JSON list of N, CA and C in Angstrom, two decimals:
[
{"chain": "A", "resi": 854, "resn": "SER", "atom": "N", "xyz": [-17.36, 45.41, 52.32]},
{"chain": "A", "resi": 854, "resn": "SER", "atom": "CA", "xyz": [-18.91, 45.06, 52.13]},
{"chain": "A", "resi": 854, "resn": "SER", "atom": "C", "xyz": [-19.29, 43.52, 51.93]},
{"chain": "A", "resi": 855, "resn": "ARG", "atom": "N", "xyz": [-20.37, 43.36, 52.47]},
{"chain": "A", "resi": 855, "resn": "ARG", "atom": "CA", "xyz": [-20.69, 41.81, 52.30]},
{"chain": "A", "resi": 855, "resn": "ARG", "atom": "C", "xyz": [-22.15, 42.00, 51.27]},
{"chain": "A", "resi": 856, "resn": "ILE", "atom": "N", "xyz": [-22.19, 40.82, 50.86]},
{"chain": "A", "resi": 856, "resn": "ILE", "atom": "CA", "xyz": [-23.53, 40.68, 49.98]},
{"chain": "A", "resi": 856, "resn": "ILE", "atom": "C", "xyz": [-24.14, 39.54, 50.52]},
{"chain": "A", "resi": 857, "resn": "THR", "atom": "N", "xyz": [-25.41, 39.55, 50.97]},
{"chain": "A", "resi": 857, "resn": "THR", "atom": "CA", "xyz": [-26.18, 38.60, 51.23]},
{"chain": "A", "resi": 857, "resn": "THR", "atom": "C", "xyz": [-27.21, 38.15, 49.95]},
{"chain": "A", "resi": 858, "resn": "ILE", "atom": "N", "xyz": [-26.94, 36.97, 49.60]},
{"chain": "A", "resi": 858, "resn": "ILE", "atom": "CA", "xyz": [-27.72, 36.45, 48.24]},
{"chain": "A", "resi": 858, "resn": "ILE", "atom": "C", "xyz": [-28.82, 35.46, 48.98]},
{"chain": "A", "resi": 859, "resn": "LYS", "atom": "N", "xyz": [-29.82, 36.00, 48.64]},
{"chain": "A", "resi": 859, "resn": "LYS", "atom": "CA", "xyz": [-31.36, 35.35, 49.06]},
{"chain": "A", "resi": 859, "resn": "LYS", "atom": "C", "xyz": [-31.90, 34.71, 48.08]},
{"chain": "A", "resi": 860, "resn": "GLY", "atom": "N", "xyz": [-31.97, 33.21, 48.23]},
{"chain": "A", "resi": 860, "resn": "GLY", "atom": "CA", "xyz": [-32.92, 32.26, 47.16]},
{"chain": "A", "resi": 860, "resn": "GLY", "atom": "C", "xyz": [-34.06, 32.21, 48.14]},
{"chain": "A", "resi": 861, "resn": "HIS", "atom": "N", "xyz": [-35.39, 32.15, 47.20]},
{"chain": "A", "resi": 861, "resn": "HIS", "atom": "CA", "xyz": [-36.48, 31.96, 47.65]},
{"chain": "A", "resi": 861, "resn": "HIS", "atom": "C", "xyz": [-37.32, 30.95, 46.80]},
{"chain": "A", "resi": 862, "resn": "ALA", "atom": "N", "xyz": [-38.55, 30.47, 47.13]},
{"chain": "A", "resi": 862, "resn": "ALA", "atom": "CA", "xyz": [-39.30, 29.33, 46.32]},
{"chain": "A", "resi": 862, "resn": "ALA", "atom": "C", "xyz": [-40.75, 29.60, 46.65]},
{"chain": "A", "resi": 863, "resn": "ASP", "atom": "N", "xyz": [-41.53, 29.02, 46.02]},
{"chain": "A", "resi": 863, "resn": "ASP", "atom": "CA", "xyz": [-42.93, 29.31, 46.21]},
{"chain": "A", "resi": 863, "resn": "ASP", "atom": "C", "xyz": [-43.19, 27.85, 47.16]},
{"chain": "A", "resi": 864, "resn": "ARG", "atom": "N", "xyz": [-44.67, 28.16, 47.38]},
{"chain": "A", "resi": 864, "resn": "ARG", "atom": "CA", "xyz": [-45.11, 27.00, 48.51]},
{"chain": "A", "resi": 864, "resn": "ARG", "atom": "C", "xyz": [-45.70, 25.88, 47.78]},
{"chain": "A", "resi": 865, "resn": "GLN", "atom": "N", "xyz": [-45.32, 25.75, 46.36]},
{"chain": "A", "resi": 865, "resn": "GLN", "atom": "CA", "xyz": [-45.98, 24.52, 45.76]},
{"chain": "A", "resi": 865, "resn": "GLN", "atom": "C", "xyz": [-44.92, 23.39, 46.54]},
{"chain": "A", "resi": 866, "resn": "GLY", "atom": "N", "xyz": [-45.60, 22.02, 46.41]},
{"chain": "A", "resi": 866, "resn": "GLY", "atom": "CA", "xyz": [-44.51, 20.82, 46.94]},
{"chain": "A", "resi": 866, "resn": "GLY", "atom": "C", "xyz": [-44.16, 21.01, 48.26]},
{"chain": "A", "resi": 867, "resn": "ALA", "atom": "N", "xyz": [-43.09, 20.04, 48.66]},
{"chain": "A", "resi": 867, "resn": "ALA", "atom": "CA", "xyz": [-42.85, 19.92, 50.00]},
{"chain": "A", "resi": 867, "resn": "ALA", "atom": "C", "xyz": [-41.89, 20.83, 50.54]},
{"chain": "A", "resi": 868, "resn": "GLU", "atom": "N", "xyz": [-42.33, 21.38, 51.77]},
{"chain": "A", "resi": 868, "resn": "GLU", "atom": "CA", "xyz": [-41.33, 22.15, 52.26]},
{"chain": "A", "resi": 868, "resn": "GLU", "atom": "C", "xyz": [-39.93, 22.02, 52.30]},
{"chain": "A", "resi": 869, "resn": "GLU", "atom": "N", "xyz": [-39.60, 20.83, 52.53]},
{"chain": "A", "resi": 869, "resn": "GLU", "atom": "CA", "xyz": [-38.29, 20.25, 52.36]},
{"chain": "A", "resi": 869, "resn": "GLU", "atom": "C", "xyz": [-37.52, 20.60, 50.81]},
{"chain": "A", "resi": 870, "resn": "LEU", "atom": "N", "xyz": [-38.28, 20.21, 50.28]},
{"chain": "A", "resi": 870, "resn": "LEU", "atom": "CA", "xyz": [-37.80, 20.47, 48.66]},
{"chain": "A", "resi": 870, "resn": "LEU", "atom": "C", "xyz": [-37.55, 22.01, 48.44]},
{"chain": "A", "resi": 871, "resn": "ASN", "atom": "N", "xyz": [-38.67, 22.57, 48.74]},
{"chain": "A", "resi": 871, "resn": "ASN", "atom": "CA", "xyz": [-38.55, 24.16, 48.47]},
{"chain": "A", "resi": 871, "resn": "ASN", "atom": "C", "xyz": [-37.43, 24.60, 49.09]},
{"chain": "A", "resi": 872, "resn": "GLN", "atom": "N", "xyz": [-36.88, 24.25, 50.51]},
{"chain": "A", "resi": 872, "resn": "GLN", "atom": "CA", "xyz": [-35.66, 24.75, 50.93]},
{"chain": "A", "resi": 872, "resn": "GLN", "atom": "C", "xyz": [-34.50, 24.49, 50.13]},
{"chain": "A", "resi": 873, "resn": "LYS", "atom": "N", "xyz": [-34.42, 23.06, 49.45]},
{"chain": "A", "resi": 873, "resn": "LYS", "atom": "CA", "xyz": [-33.31, 22.85, 48.62]},
{"chain": "A", "resi": 873, "resn": "LYS", "atom": "C", "xyz": [-33.25, 23.64, 47.34]},
{"chain": "A", "resi": 874, "resn": "LEU", "atom": "N", "xyz": [-34.43, 24.05, 47.17]},
{"chain": "A", "resi": 874, "resn": "LEU", "atom": "CA", "xyz": [-34.57, 24.65, 45.80]},
{"chain": "A", "resi": 874, "resn": "LEU", "atom": "C", "xyz": [-34.10, 26.01, 45.91]},
{"chain": "A", "resi": 875, "resn": "SER", "atom": "N", "xyz": [-34.45, 26.93, 47.01]},
{"chain": "A", "resi": 875, "resn": "SER", "atom": "CA", "xyz": [-33.95, 28.12, 47.49]},
{"chain": "A", "resi": 875, "resn": "SER", "atom": "C", "xyz": [-32.38, 28.16, 47.70]},
{"chain": "A", "resi": 876, "resn": "ASP", "atom": "N", "xyz": [-31.87, 27.47, 48.35]},
{"chain": "A", "resi": 876, "resn": "ASP", "atom": "CA", "xyz": [-30.78, 27.08, 48.73]},
{"chain": "A", "resi": 876, "resn": "ASP", "atom": "C", "xyz": [-29.87, 26.90, 47.41]},
{"chain": "A", "resi": 877, "resn": "ARG", "atom": "N", "xyz": [-30.32, 26.19, 46.40]},
{"chain": "A", "resi": 877, "resn": "ARG", "atom": "CA", "xyz": [-29.54, 26.27, 45.11]},
{"chain": "A", "resi": 877, "resn": "ARG", "atom": "C", "xyz": [-29.70, 27.24, 44.23]},
{"chain": "A", "resi": 878, "resn": "ARG", "atom": "N", "xyz": [-30.71, 27.84, 44.38]},
{"chain": "A", "resi": 878, "resn": "ARG", "atom": "CA", "xyz": [-31.12, 29.36, 43.76]},
{"chain": "A", "resi": 878, "resn": "ARG", "atom": "C", "xyz": [-29.76, 30.43, 44.00]},
{"chain": "A", "resi": 879, "resn": "ALA", "atom": "N", "xyz": [-29.82, 30.47, 45.41]},
{"chain": "A", "resi": 879, "resn": "ALA", "atom": "CA", "xyz": [-28.82, 31.26, 46.02]},
{"chain": "A", "resi": 879, "resn": "ALA", "atom": "C", "xyz": [-27.46, 31.03, 45.76]},
{"chain": "A", "resi": 880, "resn": "LYS", "atom": "N", "xyz": [-27.12, 29.60, 45.21]},
{"chain": "A", "resi": 880, "resn": "LYS", "atom": "CA", "xyz": [-25.77, 29.18, 45.14]},
{"chain": "A", "resi": 880, "resn": "LYS", "atom": "C", "xyz": [-25.34, 29.77, 43.51]},
{"chain": "A", "resi": 881, "resn": "VAL", "atom": "N", "xyz": [-26.63, 29.51, 42.75]},
{"chain": "A", "resi": 881, "resn": "VAL", "atom": "CA", "xyz": [-26.36, 29.92, 41.30]},
{"chain": "A", "resi": 881, "resn": "VAL", "atom": "C", "xyz": [-26.07, 31.54, 41.12]},
{"chain": "A", "resi": 882, "resn": "ILE", "atom": "N", "xyz": [-26.75, 32.20, 42.06]},
{"chain": "A", "resi": 882, "resn": "ILE", "atom": "CA", "xyz": [-26.53, 33.71, 41.93]},
{"chain": "A", "resi": 882, "resn": "ILE", "atom": "C", "xyz": [-25.31, 34.07, 42.19]},
{"chain": "A", "resi": 883, "resn": "LYS", "atom": "N", "xyz": [-24.80, 33.26, 43.37]},
{"chain": "A", "resi": 883, "resn": "LYS", "atom": "CA", "xyz": [-23.21, 33.61, 43.71]},
{"chain": "A", "resi": 883, "resn": "LYS", "atom": "C", "xyz": [-22.39, 33.17, 42.82]},
{"chain": "A", "resi": 884, "resn": "GLU", "atom": "N", "xyz": [-22.47, 31.97, 42.17]},
{"chain": "A", "resi": 884, "resn": "GLU", "atom": "CA", "xyz": [-21.76, 31.47, 40.92]},
{"chain": "A", "resi": 884, "resn": "GLU", "atom": "C", "xyz": [-21.75, 32.57, 40.01]},
{"chain": "A", "resi": 885, "resn": "TYR", "atom": "N", "xyz": [-22.76, 32.92, 39.48]},
{"chain": "A", "resi": 885, "resn": "TYR", "atom": "CA", "xyz": [-22.98, 34.19, 38.30]},
{"chain": "A", "resi": 885, "resn": "TYR", "atom": "C", "xyz": [-22.07, 35.24, 38.79]},
{"chain": "A", "resi": 886, "resn": "LEU", "atom": "N", "xyz": [-22.37, 35.74, 39.91]},
{"chain": "A", "resi": 886, "resn": "LEU", "atom": "CA", "xyz": [-21.46, 37.04, 40.54]},
{"chain": "A", "resi": 886, "resn": "LEU", "atom": "C", "xyz": [-20.07, 36.79, 40.63]},
{"chain": "A", "resi": 887, "resn": "LEU", "atom": "N", "xyz": [-19.70, 35.58, 40.58]},
{"chain": "A", "resi": 887, "resn": "LEU", "atom": "CA", "xyz": [-18.21, 35.31, 40.92]},
{"chain": "A", "resi": 887, "resn": "LEU", "atom": "C", "xyz": [-17.60, 35.52, 39.31]},
{"chain": "A", "resi": 888, "resn": "LYS", "atom": "N", "xyz": [-18.43, 35.47, 38.37]},
{"chain": "A", "resi": 888, "resn": "LYS", "atom": "CA", "xyz": [-18.04, 35.39, 37.00]},
{"chain": "A", "resi": 888, "resn": "LYS", "atom": "C", "xyz": [-17.86, 36.93, 36.76]},
{"chain": "A", "resi": 889, "resn": "TYR", "atom": "N", "xyz": [-18.30, 37.60, 37.49]},
{"chain": "A", "resi": 889, "resn": "TYR", "atom": "CA", "xyz": [-18.22, 39.14, 37.36]},
{"chain": "A", "resi": 889, "resn": "TYR", "atom": "C", "xyz": [-17.04, 39.82, 38.30]},
{"chain": "A", "resi": 890, "resn": "GLY", "atom": "N", "xyz": [-16.42, 38.90, 38.93]},
{"chain": "A", "resi": 890, "resn": "GLY", "atom": "CA", "xyz": [-15.30, 39.69, 39.88]},
{"chain": "A", "resi": 890, "resn": "GLY", "atom": "C", "xyz": [-15.68, 39.83, 41.31]},
{"chain": "A", "resi": 891, "resn": "ILE", "atom": "N", "xyz": [-17.06, 39.40, 41.64]},
{"chain": "A", "resi": 891, "resn": "ILE", "atom": "CA", "xyz": [-17.10, 39.53, 43.00]},
{"chain": "A", "resi": 891, "resn": "ILE", "atom": "C", "xyz": [-16.30, 38.39, 44.02]},
{"chain": "A", "resi": 892, "resn": "GLU", "atom": "N", "xyz": [-15.79, 38.74, 44.90]},
{"chain": "A", "resi": 892, "resn": "GLU", "atom": "CA", "xyz": [-15.10, 37.78, 45.60]},
{"chain": "A", "resi": 892, "resn": "GLU", "atom": "C", "xyz": [-15.86, 36.98, 46.41]},
{"chain": "A", "resi": 893, "resn": "ALA", "atom": "N", "xyz": [-15.69, 35.64, 46.26]},
{"chain": "A", "resi": 893, "resn": "ALA", "atom": "CA", "xyz": [-16.40, 34.61, 46.92]},
{"chain": "A", "resi": 893, "resn": "ALA", "atom": "C", "xyz": [-16.52, 34.75, 48.70]},
{"chain": "A", "resi": 894, "resn": "GLU", "atom": "N", "xyz": [-15.74, 35.30, 49.25]},
{"chain": "A", "resi": 894, "resn": "GLU", "atom": "CA", "xyz": [-15.53, 35.72, 50.60]},
{"chain": "A", "resi": 894, "resn": "GLU", "atom": "C", "xyz": [-16.18, 36.84, 51.07]},
{"chain": "A", "resi": 895, "resn": "ARG", "atom": "N", "xyz": [-16.85, 37.54, 49.97]},
{"chain": "A", "resi": 895, "resn": "ARG", "atom": "CA", "xyz": [-17.68, 38.65, 50.43]},
{"chain": "A", "resi": 895, "resn": "ARG", "atom": "C", "xyz": [-19.31, 38.20, 50.15]},
{"chain": "A", "resi": 896, "resn": "MET", "atom": "N", "xyz": [-19.38, 37.12, 49.88]},
{"chain": "A", "resi": 896, "resn": "MET", "atom": "CA", "xyz": [-20.84, 36.54, 49.48]},
{"chain": "A", "resi": 896, "resn": "MET", "atom": "C", "xyz": [-21.27, 35.61, 50.64]},
{"chain": "A", "resi": 897, "resn": "ASP", "atom": "N", "xyz": [-22.72, 35.79, 50.96]},
{"chain": "A", "resi": 897, "resn": "ASP", "atom": "CA", "xyz": [-23.15, 34.81, 51.87]},
{"chain": "A", "resi": 897, "resn": "ASP", "atom": "C", "xyz": [-24.55, 34.27, 50.98]},
{"chain": "A", "resi": 898, "resn": "PRO", "atom": "N", "xyz": [-24.66, 33.34, 50.43]},
{"chain": "A", "resi": 898, "resn": "PRO", "atom": "CA", "xyz": [-25.67, 32.50, 49.92]},
{"chain": "A", "resi": 898, "resn": "PRO", "atom": "C", "xyz": [-26.60, 31.88, 51.05]},
{"chain": "A", "resi": 899, "resn": "VAL", "atom": "N", "xyz": [-27.86, 32.26, 50.95]},
{"chain": "A", "resi": 899, "resn": "VAL", "atom": "CA", "xyz": [-29.04, 31.72, 51.96]},
{"chain": "A", "resi": 899, "resn": "VAL", "atom": "C", "xyz": [-29.96, 31.49, 51.34]},
{"chain": "A", "resi": 900, "resn": "GLY", "atom": "N", "xyz": [-30.75, 30.27, 51.62]},
{"chain": "A", "resi": 900, "resn": "GLY", "atom": "CA", "xyz": [-32.02, 29.89, 51.14]},
{"chain": "A", "resi": 900, "resn": "GLY", "atom": "C", "xyz": [-32.95, 29.98, 51.96]},
{"chain": "A", "resi": 901, "resn": "TYR", "atom": "N", "xyz": [-34.00, 30.67, 51.81]},
{"chain": "A", "resi": 901, "resn": "TYR", "atom": "CA", "xyz": [-35.32, 31.00, 52.62]},
{"chain": "A", "resi": 901, "resn": "TYR", "atom": "C", "xyz": [-36.47, 30.19, 52.28]},
{"chain": "A", "resi": 902, "resn": "GLY", "atom": "N", "xyz": [-36.47, 29.13, 51.60]},
{"chain": "A", "resi": 902, "resn": "GLY", "atom": "CA", "xyz": [-37.60, 28.49, 51.21]},
{"chain": "A", "resi": 902, "resn": "GLY", "atom": "C", "xyz": [-38.66, 29.20, 50.62]},
{"chain": "A", "resi": 903, "resn": "GLU", "atom": "N", "xyz": [-39.83, 29.04, 51.37]},
{"chain": "A", "resi": 903, "resn": "GLU", "atom": "CA", "xyz": [-40.98, 29.41, 51.24]},
{"chain": "A", "resi": 903, "resn": "GLU", "atom": "C", "xyz": [-41.43, 30.67, 52.19]},
{"chain": "A", "resi": 904, "resn": "ALA", "atom": "N", "xyz": [-40.45, 30.75, 52.95]},
{"chain": "A", "resi": 904, "resn": "ALA", "atom": "CA", "xyz": [-40.87, 31.68, 54.14]},
{"chain": "A", "resi": 904, "resn": "ALA", "atom": "C", "xyz": [-40.93, 33.37, 53.70]},
{"chain": "A", "resi": 905, "resn": "GLU", "atom": "N", "xyz": [-40.42, 33.68, 52.78]},
{"chain": "A", "resi": 905, "resn": "GLU", "atom": "CA", "xyz": [-40.89, 35.04, 52.66]},
{"chain": "A", "resi": 905, "resn": "GLU", "atom": "C", "xyz": [-41.15, 35.32, 51.13]},
{"chain": "A", "resi": 906, "resn": "PRO", "atom": "N", "xyz": [-42.60, 35.04, 51.23]},
{"chain": "A", "resi": 906, "resn": "PRO", "atom": "CA", "xyz": [-43.27, 35.31, 49.58]},
{"chain": "A", "resi": 906, "resn": "PRO", "atom": "C", "xyz": [-43.61, 36.64, 49.72]},
{"chain": "A", "resi": 907, "resn": "LEU", "atom": "N", "xyz": [-43.55, 37.17, 48.34]},
{"chain": "A", "resi": 907, "resn": "LEU", "atom": "CA", "xyz": [-43.97, 38.27, 47.80]},
{"chain": "A", "resi": 907, "resn": "LEU", "atom": "C", "xyz": [-45.55, 38.63, 47.80]},
{"chain": "A", "resi": 908, "resn": "ASP", "atom": "N", "xyz": [-45.85, 37.15, 47.15]},
{"chain": "A", "resi": 908, "resn": "ASP", "atom": "CA", "xyz": [-47.62, 37.17, 47.24]},
{"chain": "A", "resi": 908, "resn": "ASP", "atom": "C", "xyz": [-48.08, 36.04, 47.75]},
{"chain": "A", "resi": 909, "resn": "ASP", "atom": "N", "xyz": [-48.95, 36.05, 48.52]},
{"chain": "A", "resi": 909, "resn": "ASP", "atom": "CA", "xyz": [-49.58, 34.72, 49.44]},
{"chain": "A", "resi": 909, "resn": "ASP", "atom": "C", "xyz": [-50.66, 34.04, 48.51]},
{"chain": "A", "resi": 910, "resn": "ALA", "atom": "N", "xyz": [-50.93, 34.64, 47.37]},
{"chain": "A", "resi": 910, "resn": "ALA", "atom": "CA", "xyz": [-52.37, 34.14, 46.55]},
{"chain": "A", "resi": 910, "resn": "ALA", "atom": "C", "xyz": [-51.77, 32.57, 46.02]},
{"chain": "A", "resi": 911, "resn": "ASP", "atom": "N", "xyz": [-52.89, 32.06, 45.80]},
{"chain": "A", "resi": 911, "resn": "ASP", "atom": "CA", "xyz": [-52.79, 30.53, 45.08]},
{"chain": "A", "resi": 911, "resn": "ASP", "atom": "C", "xyz": [-52.99, 30.39, 43.70]},
{"chain": "A", "resi": 912, "resn": "HIS", "atom": "N", "xyz": [-52.21, 30.80, 42.93]},
{"chain": "A", "resi": 912, "resn": "HIS", "atom": "CA", "xyz": [-52.27, 31.13, 41.35]},
{"chain": "A", "resi": 912, "resn": "HIS", "atom": "C", "xyz": [-50.81, 31.09, 40.92]},
{"chain": "A", "resi": 913, "resn": "VAL", "atom": "N", "xyz": [-50.85, 31.16, 39.68]},
{"chain": "A", "resi": 913, "resn": "VAL", "atom": "CA", "xyz": [-49.34, 31.05, 38.66]},
{"chain": "A", "resi": 913, "resn": "VAL", "atom": "C", "xyz": [-48.62, 32.16, 38.75]},
{"chain": "A", "resi": 914, "resn": "THR", "atom": "N", "xyz": [-49.40, 33.10, 38.68]},
{"chain": "A", "resi": 914, "resn": "THR", "atom": "CA", "xyz": [-48.55, 34.62, 38.62]},
{"chain": "A", "resi": 914, "resn": "THR", "atom": "C", "xyz": [-48.01, 34.88, 40.30]},
{"chain": "A", "resi": 915, "resn": "ALA", "atom": "N", "xyz": [-48.70, 34.51, 41.22]},
{"chain": "A", "resi": 915, "resn": "ALA", "atom": "CA", "xyz": [-48.04, 34.60, 42.75]},
{"chain": "A", "resi": 915, "resn": "ALA", "atom": "C", "xyz": [-46.97, 33.66, 42.51]},
{"chain": "A", "resi": 916, "resn": "TYR", "atom": "N", "xyz": [-47.15, 32.47, 42.20]},
{"chain": "A", "resi": 916, "resn": "TYR", "atom": "CA", "xyz": [-46.02, 31.31, 42.22]},
{"chain": "A", "resi": 916, "resn": "TYR", "atom": "C", "xyz": [-44.61, 32.01, 41.39]},
{"chain": "A", "resi": 917, "resn": "LYS", "atom": "N", "xyz": [-44.96, 32.50, 40.44]},
{"chain": "A", "resi": 917, "resn": "LYS", "atom": "CA", "xyz": [-43.81, 33.00, 39.85]},
{"chain": "A", "resi": 917, "resn": "LYS", "atom": "C", "xyz": [-43.15, 34.32, 40.30]},
{"chain": "A", "resi": 918, "resn": "LYS", "atom": "N", "xyz": [-43.49, 35.13, 41.10]},
{"chain": "A", "resi": 918, "resn": "LYS", "atom": "CA", "xyz": [-43.23, 36.07, 41.74]},
{"chain": "A", "resi": 918, "resn": "LYS", "atom": "C", "xyz": [-42.19, 35.63, 43.05]},
{"chain": "A", "resi": 919, "resn": "ASN", "atom": "N", "xyz": [-42.82, 34.44, 43.82]},
{"chain": "A", "resi": 919, "resn": "ASN", "atom": "CA", "xyz": [-42.26, 33.94, 44.90]},
{"chain": "A", "resi": 919, "resn": "ASN", "atom": "C", "xyz": [-40.98, 32.95, 44.35]},
{"chain": "A", "resi": 920, "resn": "ARG", "atom": "N", "xyz": [-40.74, 32.66, 43.48]},
{"chain": "A", "resi": 920, "resn": "ARG", "atom": "CA", "xyz": [-39.73, 31.93, 42.65]},
{"chain": "A", "resi": 920, "resn": "ARG", "atom": "C", "xyz": [-38.63, 32.75, 42.45]},
{"chain": "A", "resi": 921, "resn": "ARG", "atom": "N", "xyz": [-37.41, 33.34, 43.16]},
{"chain": "A", "resi": 921, "resn": "ARG", "atom": "CA", "xyz": [-36.62, 34.54, 42.84]},
{"chain": "A", "resi": 921, "resn": "ARG", "atom": "C", "xyz": [-35.40, 34.31, 43.72]},
{"chain": "A", "resi": 922, "resn": "GLY", "atom": "N", "xyz": [-34.58, 35.11, 43.33]},
{"chain": "A", "resi": 922, "resn": "GLY", "atom": "CA", "xyz": [-33.40, 35.44, 44.32]},
{"chain": "A", "resi": 922, "resn": "GLY", "atom": "C", "xyz": [-33.43, 37.02, 44.29]},
{"chain": "A", "resi": 923, "resn": "ASP", "atom": "N", "xyz": [-33.03, 37.36, 45.40]},
{"chain": "A", "resi": 923, "resn": "ASP", "atom": "CA", "xyz": [-32.46, 38.81, 45.26]},
{"chain": "A", "resi": 923, "resn": "ASP", "atom": "C", "xyz": [-31.19, 39.03, 46.06]},
{"chain": "A", "resi": 924, "resn": "PHE", "atom": "N", "xyz": [-30.61, 39.94, 46.47]},
{"chain": "A", "resi": 924, "resn": "PHE", "atom": "CA", "xyz": [-29.36, 40.11, 47.42]},
{"chain": "A", "resi": 924, "resn": "PHE", "atom": "C", "xyz": [-29.47, 41.53, 47.93]},
{"chain": "A", "resi": 925, "resn": "ASN", "atom": "N", "xyz": [-28.66, 41.60, 49.05]},
{"chain": "A", "resi": 925, "resn": "ASN", "atom": "CA", "xyz": [-28.59, 42.75, 50.10]},
{"chain": "A", "resi": 925, "resn": "ASN", "atom": "C", "xyz": [-27.13, 43.02, 50.09]},
{"chain": "A", "resi": 926, "resn": "ILE", "atom": "N", "xyz": [-26.74, 44.36, 49.90]},
{"chain": "A", "resi": 926, "resn": "ILE", "atom": "CA", "xyz": [-25.49, 44.87, 50.11]},
{"chain": "A", "resi": 926, "resn": "ILE", "atom": "C", "xyz": [-25.24, 45.27, 51.65]},
{"chain": "A", "resi": 927, "resn": "ASN", "atom": "N", "xyz": [-24.50, 44.63, 52.45]},
{"chain": "A", "resi": 927, "resn": "ASN", "atom": "CA", "xyz": [-24.47, 45.05, 53.76]},
{"chain": "A", "resi": 927, "resn": "ASN", "atom": "C", "xyz": [-23.03, 45.96, 53.94]},
{"chain": "A", "resi": 928, "resn": "TYR", "atom": "N", "xyz": [-23.04, 47.30, 54.34]},
{"chain": "A", "resi": 928, "resn": "TYR", "atom": "CA", "xyz": [-22.00, 48.16, 54.39]},
{"chain": "A", "resi": 928, "resn": "TYR", "atom": "C", "xyz": [-21.58, 47.94, 55.94]},
{"chain": "A", "resi": 929, "resn": "GLY", "atom": "N", "xyz": [-20.45, 47.73, 56.01]},
{"chain": "A", "resi": 929, "resn": "GLY", "atom": "CA", "xyz": [-19.92, 47.94, 57.55]},
{"chain": "A", "resi": 929, "resn": "GLY", "atom": "C", "xyz": [-20.14, 49.07, 58.14]},
{"chain": "A", "resi": 930, "resn": "PRO", "atom": "N", "xyz": [-19.62, 49.66, 59.08]},
{"chain": "A", "resi": 930, "resn": "PRO", "atom": "CA", "xyz": [-19.85, 50.82, 59.85]},
{"chain": "A", "resi": 930, "resn": "PRO", "atom": "C", "xyz": [-18.70, 51.59, 59.20]},
{"chain": "A", "resi": 931, "resn": "SER", "atom": "N", "xyz": [-17.51, 51.26, 59.02]},
{"chain": "A", "resi": 931, "resn": "SER", "atom": "CA", "xyz": [-16.70, 51.88, 58.36]},
{"chain": "A", "resi": 931, "resn": "SER", "atom": "C", "xyz": [-16.65, 52.27, 56.81]},
{"chain": "A", "resi": 932, "resn": "ALA", "atom": "N", "xyz": [-17.79, 51.76, 56.28]},
{"chain": "A", "resi": 932, "resn": "ALA", "atom": "CA", "xyz": [-17.83, 52.06, 54.63]},
{"chain": "A", "resi": 932, "resn": "ALA", "atom": "C", "xyz": [-17.85, 53.39, 54.41]},
{"chain": "A", "resi": 933, "resn": "PHE", "atom": "N", "xyz": [-18.72, 54.25, 55.13]},
{"chain": "A", "resi": 933, "resn": "PHE", "atom": "CA", "xyz": [-18.87, 55.74, 55.07]},
{"chain": "A", "resi": 933, "resn": "PHE", "atom": "C", "xyz": [-18.16, 56.54, 55.87]},
{"chain": "A", "resi": 934, "resn": "GLY", "atom": "N", "xyz": [-17.36, 56.04, 56.50]},
{"chain": "A", "resi": 934, "resn": "GLY", "atom": "CA", "xyz": [-16.71, 57.01, 57.45]},
{"chain": "A", "resi": 934, "resn": "GLY", "atom": "C", "xyz": [-17.28, 56.87, 58.88]},
{"chain": "A", "resi": 935, "resn": "PRO", "atom": "N", "xyz": [-16.75, 57.44, 60.11]},
{"chain": "A", "resi": 935, "resn": "PRO", "atom": "CA", "xyz": [-17.19, 57.07, 61.55]},
{"chain": "A", "resi": 935, "resn": "PRO", "atom": "C", "xyz": [-18.46, 57.41, 61.52]},
{"chain": "A", "resi": 936, "resn": "SER", "atom": "N", "xyz": [-19.47, 56.65, 62.49]},
{"chain": "A", "resi": 936, "resn": "SER", "atom": "CA", "xyz": [-20.82, 57.09, 62.68]},
{"chain": "A", "resi": 936, "resn": "SER", "atom": "C", "xyz": [-20.87, 58.39, 63.69]},
{"chain": "A", "resi": 937, "resn": "LYS", "atom": "N", "xyz": [-22.02, 58.99, 63.20]},
{"chain": "A", "resi": 937, "resn": "LYS", "atom": "CA", "xyz": [-22.12, 60.37, 63.78]},
{"chain": "A", "resi": 937, "resn": "LYS", "atom": "C", "xyz": [-23.32, 60.41, 65.17]}
]
């Protein structure tokens, strides 16, 4: 299985800066997971910048929600046996 680590940023500031922040956030999460034994080659850190907000509002609470990192565990077709 592979892990896609998604870094996100809020929409405050320049889009280019937000992209860099989200890239860095994803890489920091990868470094954290490395410390717990997850193999580096299984992880794909990806920065989404401000492209996937959880909250579109223009206030501090929304900005806090949008500055985040999350991850998806992607199982290959053989992870649970053959397809039916």
